[in-house]
Short mmCIF file of C-alpha atoms in Angstrom, two decimals:
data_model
loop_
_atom_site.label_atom_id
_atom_site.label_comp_id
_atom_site.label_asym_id
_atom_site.label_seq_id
_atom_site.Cartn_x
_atom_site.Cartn_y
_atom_site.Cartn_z
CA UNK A 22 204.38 -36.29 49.00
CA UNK A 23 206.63 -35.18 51.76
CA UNK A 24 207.44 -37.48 53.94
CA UNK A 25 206.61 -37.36 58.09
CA UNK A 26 210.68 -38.38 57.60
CA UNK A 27 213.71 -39.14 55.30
CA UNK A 28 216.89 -40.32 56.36
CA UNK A 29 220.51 -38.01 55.34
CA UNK A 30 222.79 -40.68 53.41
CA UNK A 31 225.92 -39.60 51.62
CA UNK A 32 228.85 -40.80 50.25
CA UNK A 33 230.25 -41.41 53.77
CA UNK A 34 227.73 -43.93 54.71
CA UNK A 35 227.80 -45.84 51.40
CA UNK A 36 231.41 -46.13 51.32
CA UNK A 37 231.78 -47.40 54.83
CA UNK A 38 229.24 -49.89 53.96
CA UNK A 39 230.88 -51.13 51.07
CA UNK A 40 233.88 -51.12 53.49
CA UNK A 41 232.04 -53.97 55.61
CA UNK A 42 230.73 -55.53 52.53
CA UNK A 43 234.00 -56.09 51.27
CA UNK A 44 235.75 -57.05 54.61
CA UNK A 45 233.49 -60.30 54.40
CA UNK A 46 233.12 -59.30 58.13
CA UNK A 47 229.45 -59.12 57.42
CA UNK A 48 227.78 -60.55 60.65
CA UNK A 49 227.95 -59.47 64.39
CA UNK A 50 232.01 -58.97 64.22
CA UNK A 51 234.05 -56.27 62.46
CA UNK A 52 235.70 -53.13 63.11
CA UNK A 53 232.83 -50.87 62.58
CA UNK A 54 230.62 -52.68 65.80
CA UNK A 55 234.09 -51.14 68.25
CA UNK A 56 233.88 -47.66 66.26
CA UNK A 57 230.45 -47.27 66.79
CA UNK A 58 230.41 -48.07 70.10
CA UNK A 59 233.67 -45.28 70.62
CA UNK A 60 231.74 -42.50 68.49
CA UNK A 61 229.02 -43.53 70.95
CA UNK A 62 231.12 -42.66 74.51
CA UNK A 63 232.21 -39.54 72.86
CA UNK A 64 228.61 -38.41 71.56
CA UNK A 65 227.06 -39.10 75.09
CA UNK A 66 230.01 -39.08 77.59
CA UNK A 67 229.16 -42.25 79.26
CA UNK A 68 232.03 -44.66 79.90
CA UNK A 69 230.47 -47.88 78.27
CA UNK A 70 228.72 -47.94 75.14
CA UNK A 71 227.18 -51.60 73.82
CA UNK A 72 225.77 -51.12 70.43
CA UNK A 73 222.94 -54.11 69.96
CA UNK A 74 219.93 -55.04 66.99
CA UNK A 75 217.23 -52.17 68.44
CA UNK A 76 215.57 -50.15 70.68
CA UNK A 77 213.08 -52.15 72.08
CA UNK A 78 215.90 -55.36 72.32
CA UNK A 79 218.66 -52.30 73.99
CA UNK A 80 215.73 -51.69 76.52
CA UNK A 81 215.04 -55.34 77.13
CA UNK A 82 218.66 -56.02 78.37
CA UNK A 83 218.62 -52.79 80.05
CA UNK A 84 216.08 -54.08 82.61
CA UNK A 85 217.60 -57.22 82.91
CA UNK A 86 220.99 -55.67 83.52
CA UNK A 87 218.73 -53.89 86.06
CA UNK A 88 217.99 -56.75 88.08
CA UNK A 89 214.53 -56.48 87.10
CA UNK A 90 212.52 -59.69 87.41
CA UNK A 91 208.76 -61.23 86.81
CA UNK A 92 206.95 -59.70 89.59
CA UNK A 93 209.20 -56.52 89.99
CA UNK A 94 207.21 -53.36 89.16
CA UNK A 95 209.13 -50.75 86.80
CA UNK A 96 207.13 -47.37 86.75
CA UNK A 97 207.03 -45.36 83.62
CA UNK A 98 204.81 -42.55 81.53
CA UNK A 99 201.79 -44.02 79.86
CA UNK A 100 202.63 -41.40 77.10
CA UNK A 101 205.23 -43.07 75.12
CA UNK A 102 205.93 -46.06 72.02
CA UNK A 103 204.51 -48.85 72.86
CA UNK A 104 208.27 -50.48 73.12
CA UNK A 105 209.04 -49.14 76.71
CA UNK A 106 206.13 -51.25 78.12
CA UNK A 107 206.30 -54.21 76.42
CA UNK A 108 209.74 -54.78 77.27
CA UNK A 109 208.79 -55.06 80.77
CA UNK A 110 206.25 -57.60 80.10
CA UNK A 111 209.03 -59.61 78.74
CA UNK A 112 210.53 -59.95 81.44
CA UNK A 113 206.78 -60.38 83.47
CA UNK A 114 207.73 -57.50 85.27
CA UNK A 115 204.39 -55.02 85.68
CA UNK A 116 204.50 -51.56 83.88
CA UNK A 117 203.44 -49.19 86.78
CA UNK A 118 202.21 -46.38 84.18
CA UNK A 119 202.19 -42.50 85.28
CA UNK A 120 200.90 -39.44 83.79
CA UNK A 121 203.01 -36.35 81.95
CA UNK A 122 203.73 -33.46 82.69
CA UNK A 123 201.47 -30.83 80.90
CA UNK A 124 204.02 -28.93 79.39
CA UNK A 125 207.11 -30.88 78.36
CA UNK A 126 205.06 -34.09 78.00
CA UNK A 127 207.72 -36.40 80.00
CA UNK A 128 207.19 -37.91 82.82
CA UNK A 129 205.69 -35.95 85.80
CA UNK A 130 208.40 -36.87 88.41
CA UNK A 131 205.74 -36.17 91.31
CA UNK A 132 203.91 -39.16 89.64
CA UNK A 133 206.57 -41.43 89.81
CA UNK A 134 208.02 -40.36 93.12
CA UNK A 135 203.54 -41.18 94.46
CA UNK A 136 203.68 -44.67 92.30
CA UNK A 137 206.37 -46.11 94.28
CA UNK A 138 206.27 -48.92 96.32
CA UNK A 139 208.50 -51.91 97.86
CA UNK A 140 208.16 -53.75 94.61
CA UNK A 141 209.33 -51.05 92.19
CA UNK A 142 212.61 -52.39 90.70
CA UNK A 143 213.41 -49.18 88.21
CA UNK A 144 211.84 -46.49 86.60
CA UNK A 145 212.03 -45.15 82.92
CA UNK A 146 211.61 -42.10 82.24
CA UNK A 147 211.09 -41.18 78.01
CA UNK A 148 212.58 -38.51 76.40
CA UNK A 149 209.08 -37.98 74.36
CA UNK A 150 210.19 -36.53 71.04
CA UNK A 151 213.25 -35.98 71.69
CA UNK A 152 212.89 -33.54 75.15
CA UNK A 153 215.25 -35.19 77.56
CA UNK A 154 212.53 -36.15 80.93
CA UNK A 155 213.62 -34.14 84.47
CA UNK A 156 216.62 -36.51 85.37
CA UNK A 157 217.41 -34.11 87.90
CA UNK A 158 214.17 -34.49 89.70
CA UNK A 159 213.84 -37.94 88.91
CA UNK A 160 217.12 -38.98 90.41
CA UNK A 161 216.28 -37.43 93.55
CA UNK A 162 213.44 -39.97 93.49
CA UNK A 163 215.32 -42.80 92.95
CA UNK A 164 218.46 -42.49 94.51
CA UNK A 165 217.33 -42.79 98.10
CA UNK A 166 215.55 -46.20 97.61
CA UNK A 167 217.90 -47.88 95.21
CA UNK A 168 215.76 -47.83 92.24
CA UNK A 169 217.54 -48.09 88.84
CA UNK A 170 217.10 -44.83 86.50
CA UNK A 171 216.53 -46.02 83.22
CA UNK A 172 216.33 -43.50 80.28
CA UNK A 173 214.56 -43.83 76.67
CA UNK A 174 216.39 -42.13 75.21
CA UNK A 175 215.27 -43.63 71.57
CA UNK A 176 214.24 -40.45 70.68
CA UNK A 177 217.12 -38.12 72.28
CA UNK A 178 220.27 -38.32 70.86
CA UNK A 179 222.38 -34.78 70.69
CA UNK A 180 220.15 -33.92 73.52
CA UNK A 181 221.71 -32.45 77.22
CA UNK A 182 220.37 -31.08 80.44
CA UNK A 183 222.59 -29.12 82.33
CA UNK A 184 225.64 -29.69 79.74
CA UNK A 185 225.30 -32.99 80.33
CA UNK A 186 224.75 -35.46 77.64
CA UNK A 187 221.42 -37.77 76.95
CA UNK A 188 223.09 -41.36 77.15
CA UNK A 189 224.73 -40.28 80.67
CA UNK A 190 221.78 -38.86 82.66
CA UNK A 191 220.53 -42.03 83.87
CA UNK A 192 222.09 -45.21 85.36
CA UNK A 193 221.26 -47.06 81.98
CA UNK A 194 220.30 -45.50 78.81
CA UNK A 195 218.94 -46.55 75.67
CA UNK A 196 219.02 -45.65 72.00
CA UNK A 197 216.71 -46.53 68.97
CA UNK A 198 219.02 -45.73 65.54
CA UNK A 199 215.24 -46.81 63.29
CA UNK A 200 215.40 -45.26 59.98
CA UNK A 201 213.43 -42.40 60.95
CA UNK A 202 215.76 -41.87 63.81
CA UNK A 203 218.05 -38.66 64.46
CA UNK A 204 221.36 -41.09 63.74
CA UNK A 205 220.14 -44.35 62.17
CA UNK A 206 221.62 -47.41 60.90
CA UNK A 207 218.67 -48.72 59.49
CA UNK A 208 217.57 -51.21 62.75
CA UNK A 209 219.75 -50.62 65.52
CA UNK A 210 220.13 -49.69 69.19
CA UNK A 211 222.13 -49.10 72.09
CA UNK A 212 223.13 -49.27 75.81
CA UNK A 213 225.09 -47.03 77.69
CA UNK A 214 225.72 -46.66 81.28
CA UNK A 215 229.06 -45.64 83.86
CA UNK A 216 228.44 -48.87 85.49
CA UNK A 217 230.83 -51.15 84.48
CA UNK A 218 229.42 -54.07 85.77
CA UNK A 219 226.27 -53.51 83.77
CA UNK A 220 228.09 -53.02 80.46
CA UNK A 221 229.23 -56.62 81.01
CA UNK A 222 226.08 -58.20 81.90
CA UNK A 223 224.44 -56.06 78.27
CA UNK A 224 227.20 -57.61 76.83
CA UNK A 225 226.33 -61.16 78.11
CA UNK A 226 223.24 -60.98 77.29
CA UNK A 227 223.05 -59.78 73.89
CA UNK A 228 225.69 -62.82 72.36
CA UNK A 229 223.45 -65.29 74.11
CA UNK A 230 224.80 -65.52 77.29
CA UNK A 231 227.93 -66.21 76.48
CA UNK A 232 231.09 -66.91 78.90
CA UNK A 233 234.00 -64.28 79.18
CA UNK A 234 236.20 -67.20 79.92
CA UNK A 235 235.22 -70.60 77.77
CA UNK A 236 234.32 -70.71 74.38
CA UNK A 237 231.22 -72.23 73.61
CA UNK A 238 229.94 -71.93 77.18
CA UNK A 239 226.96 -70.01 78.55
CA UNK A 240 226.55 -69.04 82.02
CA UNK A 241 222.82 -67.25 82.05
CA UNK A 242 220.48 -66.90 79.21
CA UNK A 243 220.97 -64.95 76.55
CA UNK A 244 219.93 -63.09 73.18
CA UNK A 245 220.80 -62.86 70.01
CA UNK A 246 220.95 -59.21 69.93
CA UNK A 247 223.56 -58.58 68.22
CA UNK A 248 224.55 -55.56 65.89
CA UNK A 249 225.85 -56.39 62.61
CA UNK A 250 228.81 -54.77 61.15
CA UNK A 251 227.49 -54.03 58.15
CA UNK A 252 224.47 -51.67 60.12
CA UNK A 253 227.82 -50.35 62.22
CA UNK A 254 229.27 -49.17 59.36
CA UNK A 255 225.98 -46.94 58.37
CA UNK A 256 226.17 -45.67 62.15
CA UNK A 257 229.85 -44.70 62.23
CA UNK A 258 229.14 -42.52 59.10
CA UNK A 259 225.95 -41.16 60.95
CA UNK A 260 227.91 -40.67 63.89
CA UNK A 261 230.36 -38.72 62.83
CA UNK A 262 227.68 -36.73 61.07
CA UNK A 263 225.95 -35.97 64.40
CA UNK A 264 226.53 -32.13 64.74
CA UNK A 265 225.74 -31.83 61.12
CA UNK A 266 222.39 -33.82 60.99
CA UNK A 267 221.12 -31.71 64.38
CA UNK A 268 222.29 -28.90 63.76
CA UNK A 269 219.84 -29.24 60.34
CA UNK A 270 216.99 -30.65 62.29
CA UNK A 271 217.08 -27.70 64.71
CA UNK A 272 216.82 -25.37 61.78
CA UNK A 273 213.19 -26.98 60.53
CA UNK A 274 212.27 -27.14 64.61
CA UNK A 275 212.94 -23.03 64.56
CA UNK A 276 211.25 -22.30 61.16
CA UNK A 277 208.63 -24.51 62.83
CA UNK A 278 208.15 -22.43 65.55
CA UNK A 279 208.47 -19.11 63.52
CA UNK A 280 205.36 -20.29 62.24
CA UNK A 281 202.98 -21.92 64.68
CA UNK A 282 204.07 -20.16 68.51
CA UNK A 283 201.39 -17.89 69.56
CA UNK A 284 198.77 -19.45 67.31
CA UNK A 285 195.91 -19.25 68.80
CA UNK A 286 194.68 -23.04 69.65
CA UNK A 287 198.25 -24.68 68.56
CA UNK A 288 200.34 -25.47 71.68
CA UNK A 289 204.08 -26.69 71.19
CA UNK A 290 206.14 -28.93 73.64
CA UNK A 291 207.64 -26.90 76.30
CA UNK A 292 211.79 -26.90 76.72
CA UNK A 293 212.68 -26.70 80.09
CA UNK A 294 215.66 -23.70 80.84
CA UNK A 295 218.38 -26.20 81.57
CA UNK A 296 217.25 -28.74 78.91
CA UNK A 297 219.08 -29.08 74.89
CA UNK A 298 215.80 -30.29 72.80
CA UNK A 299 217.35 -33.13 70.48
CA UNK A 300 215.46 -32.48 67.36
CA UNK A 301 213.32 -35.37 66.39
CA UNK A 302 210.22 -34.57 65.17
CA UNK A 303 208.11 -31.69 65.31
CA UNK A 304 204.96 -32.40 67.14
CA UNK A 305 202.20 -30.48 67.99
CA UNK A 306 198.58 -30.14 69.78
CA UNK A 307 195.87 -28.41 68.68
CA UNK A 308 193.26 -27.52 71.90
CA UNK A 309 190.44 -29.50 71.98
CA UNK A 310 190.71 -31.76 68.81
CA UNK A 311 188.67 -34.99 69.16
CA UNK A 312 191.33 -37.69 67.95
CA UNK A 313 188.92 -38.16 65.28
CA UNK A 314 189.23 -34.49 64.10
CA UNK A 315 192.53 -35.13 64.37
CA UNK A 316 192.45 -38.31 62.19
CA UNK A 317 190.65 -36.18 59.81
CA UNK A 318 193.53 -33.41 59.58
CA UNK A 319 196.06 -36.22 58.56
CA UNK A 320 193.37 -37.20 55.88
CA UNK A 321 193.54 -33.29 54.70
CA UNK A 322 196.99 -33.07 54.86
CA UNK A 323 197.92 -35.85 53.17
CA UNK A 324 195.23 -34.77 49.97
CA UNK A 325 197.78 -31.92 50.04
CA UNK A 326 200.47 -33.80 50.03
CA UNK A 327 202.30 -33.51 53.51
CA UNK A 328 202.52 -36.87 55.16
CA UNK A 329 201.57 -36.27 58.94
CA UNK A 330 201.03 -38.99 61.61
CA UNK A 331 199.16 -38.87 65.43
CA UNK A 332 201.14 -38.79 68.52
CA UNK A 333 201.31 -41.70 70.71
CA UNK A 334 198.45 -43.64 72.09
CA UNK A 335 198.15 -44.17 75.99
CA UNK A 336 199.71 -47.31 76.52
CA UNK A 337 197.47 -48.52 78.69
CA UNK A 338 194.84 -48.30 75.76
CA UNK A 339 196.01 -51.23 74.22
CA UNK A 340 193.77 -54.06 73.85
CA UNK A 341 195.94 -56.43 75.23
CA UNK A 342 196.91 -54.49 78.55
CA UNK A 343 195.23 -56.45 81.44
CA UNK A 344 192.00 -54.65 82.99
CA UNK A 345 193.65 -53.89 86.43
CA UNK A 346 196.13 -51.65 84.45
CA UNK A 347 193.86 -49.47 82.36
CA UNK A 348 194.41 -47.00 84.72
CA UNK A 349 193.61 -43.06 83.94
CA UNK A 350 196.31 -40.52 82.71
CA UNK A 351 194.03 -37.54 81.71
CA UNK A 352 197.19 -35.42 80.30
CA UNK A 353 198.79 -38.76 78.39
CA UNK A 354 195.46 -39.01 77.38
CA UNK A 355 194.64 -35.33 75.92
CA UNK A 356 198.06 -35.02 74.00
CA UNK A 357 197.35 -38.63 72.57
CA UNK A 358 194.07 -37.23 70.96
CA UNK A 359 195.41 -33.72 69.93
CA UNK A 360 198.87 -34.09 68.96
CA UNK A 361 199.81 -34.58 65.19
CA UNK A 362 203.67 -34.92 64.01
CA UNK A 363 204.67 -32.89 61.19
CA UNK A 364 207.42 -33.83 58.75
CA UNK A 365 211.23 -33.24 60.23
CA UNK A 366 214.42 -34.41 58.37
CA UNK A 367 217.52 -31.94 57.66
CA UNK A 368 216.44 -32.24 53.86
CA UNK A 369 213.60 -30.38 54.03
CA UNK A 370 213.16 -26.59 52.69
CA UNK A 371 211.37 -23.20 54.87
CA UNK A 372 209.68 -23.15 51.49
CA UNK A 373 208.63 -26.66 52.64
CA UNK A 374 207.72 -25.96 55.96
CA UNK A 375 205.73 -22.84 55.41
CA UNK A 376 203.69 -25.29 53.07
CA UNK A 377 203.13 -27.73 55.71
CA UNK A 378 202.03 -25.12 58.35
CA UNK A 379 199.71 -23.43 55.82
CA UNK A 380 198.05 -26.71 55.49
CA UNK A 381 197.98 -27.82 59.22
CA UNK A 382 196.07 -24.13 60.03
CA UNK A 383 193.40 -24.21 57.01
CA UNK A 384 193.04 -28.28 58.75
CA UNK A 385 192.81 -26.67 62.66
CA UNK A 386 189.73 -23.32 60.82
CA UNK A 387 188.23 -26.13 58.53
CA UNK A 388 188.00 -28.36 61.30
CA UNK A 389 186.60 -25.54 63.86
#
């Protein structure tokens, strides 16, 4: 079977784990948590970096650093994981969810700017698959009425838009280092941001709260969402592996797209002029699929031996989403039913690829 992903470990990562190991600075302190978080202001160019346990906990503190509170309204695409919205409901804040735009399947920034009202506190915008969102446009929404710019960037890293960095085009960014990630350390996250008064309240908040000042003493309510060293010391080795691991990634997104642009029915994820893709994971829509065609092509494929998975839900289809927020996102909703991921790690072969396309198109005839 090949995998929808795989991560790249070498010798690099393994020793600077057993590095850790054998430090017996195993837990949330250790050299490797300050080296991380370095490699991470040179990778993205922001000034602070906070590494933390995840993705979904990095964008938790991030709307808390924010300001955001229960009652505050924090607009964002319906098209993304599940993760960006429920960390908003953490907080009892309510998701304001938007529509995409059509061809890089971020978020429409004409959607946003018409969702806003007095209560919105911040809007995320999601780098969906790794295509960094319209920061440019977005800001120019935000800006004006002191709304915080908050990028998921979980899926982004390596990324840039006009030469500038994912992790730096936003007020607050986020990071998701999951094992299927671009740079992983297994579970892991981050926070960056210029702000240096936000990099101290992530920090607060993600060793419980803790006081700068008195040992032992807690001045707000905090987290445990710490990073361990041990998971540092896999992302350091990643880290310094960035150029390397994207620059493979890119070369299965072009044999991709050798393959599948200008077939007939297949449409691919638009990349804006000014915009560096980060390399995720190859995704793909084929026009008019029913999601249960779809469904049925991951079925085929994986008889073949490619594992394949469906793009992201709507979030607002989720049966726990209150009825007042099942609002309609017709593009969200059409890439949710028609989009299928396709295997992308820097392991895998063109012989590979070719193999996985030749399945996908006898799946998109059979399927006619």
């Amino acid at each position: 079977m090949i995998p929808i992903s795989e991560p790249s470990l070498t010798d690099r990562e393994r020793q600077y784990l057993l590095e850790a190991f054998d430090s017996g600075w195993i837990s949330s302190r250790g050299e490797f948590v300050e080296r991380a978080e370095a490699l991470l202001r040179n990778a993205t160019s922001a000034r602070y970096a906070a590494v933390v346990s995840n993705g979904t906990v990095a964008l938790h503190l991030a709307l808390l650093a924010a300001g955001v509170e229960a009652g505050d309204e924090v607009v964002m695409p319906s098209l993304s994981y599940v993760a960006t919205m429920n960390a908003a409901l953490y907080i009892g804040a309510r998701p304001v969810l938007v529509d995409v735009d059509p061809d890089t399947w971020c978020v429409d920034p004409h959607a946003v700017a018409a969702a806003i009202t007095d209560r919105t506190r911040a809007v995320i915008a999601v780098d969906l698959y790794g295509n960094p969102a319209d920061y440019a446009a977005l800001r120019n929404v935000t800006a004006s009425r002191g709304i915080v710019l908050i990028a998921d960037a979980a899926e982004s890293i390596g990324g840039a838009m006009n030469g500038v960095p994912t992790g730096a085009l936003a007020d607050i960014s986020i990071f998701s280092f999951f094992g299927n990630k671009i740079v992983t350390s297994g579970e892991g996250g981050a926070v960056t941001t210029d702000d240096p008064e936000i990099d101290a309240r992530i920090r607060q908040l993600r060793n419980q709260g803790n006081s700068v000042e008195r040992r032992y003493f807690h001045d707000v309510l905090g987290f445990n969402y710490r990073m361990t060293n041990l998971a540092a010391a896999i992302l350091c080795a990643q880290l310094e592996r960035l150029e390397e691991l994207t620059t493979h990634r890119r070369e299965v997104l072009d044999w991709y797209e050798s393959r599948l642009k200008g077939v007939a029915g297949v449409r691919l994820q638009s990349v804006a002029a000014d915009v560096v893709r980060s390399p995720w994971l190859m995704t793909v829509c084929v026009d008019d699929w029913s999601g249960a065609q779809r469904d049925q092509a991951i079925s085929l494929l994986a008889e073949e031996g490619v594992e394949t998975r469906p793009s992201f839900v709507p979030m607002q289809d989720m049966p726990y989403v209150k009825t007042p927020e099942r609002i309609s996102t017709p593009i969200s909703a059409k890439i949710g039913r028609e989009g299928i991921s396709l295997p992308t790690f820097p392991g895998l072969t063109k012989e590979q690829v070719d193999h996985i396309c030749e399945r996908l198109l006898a799946a998109v005839r059979g399927l006619d």
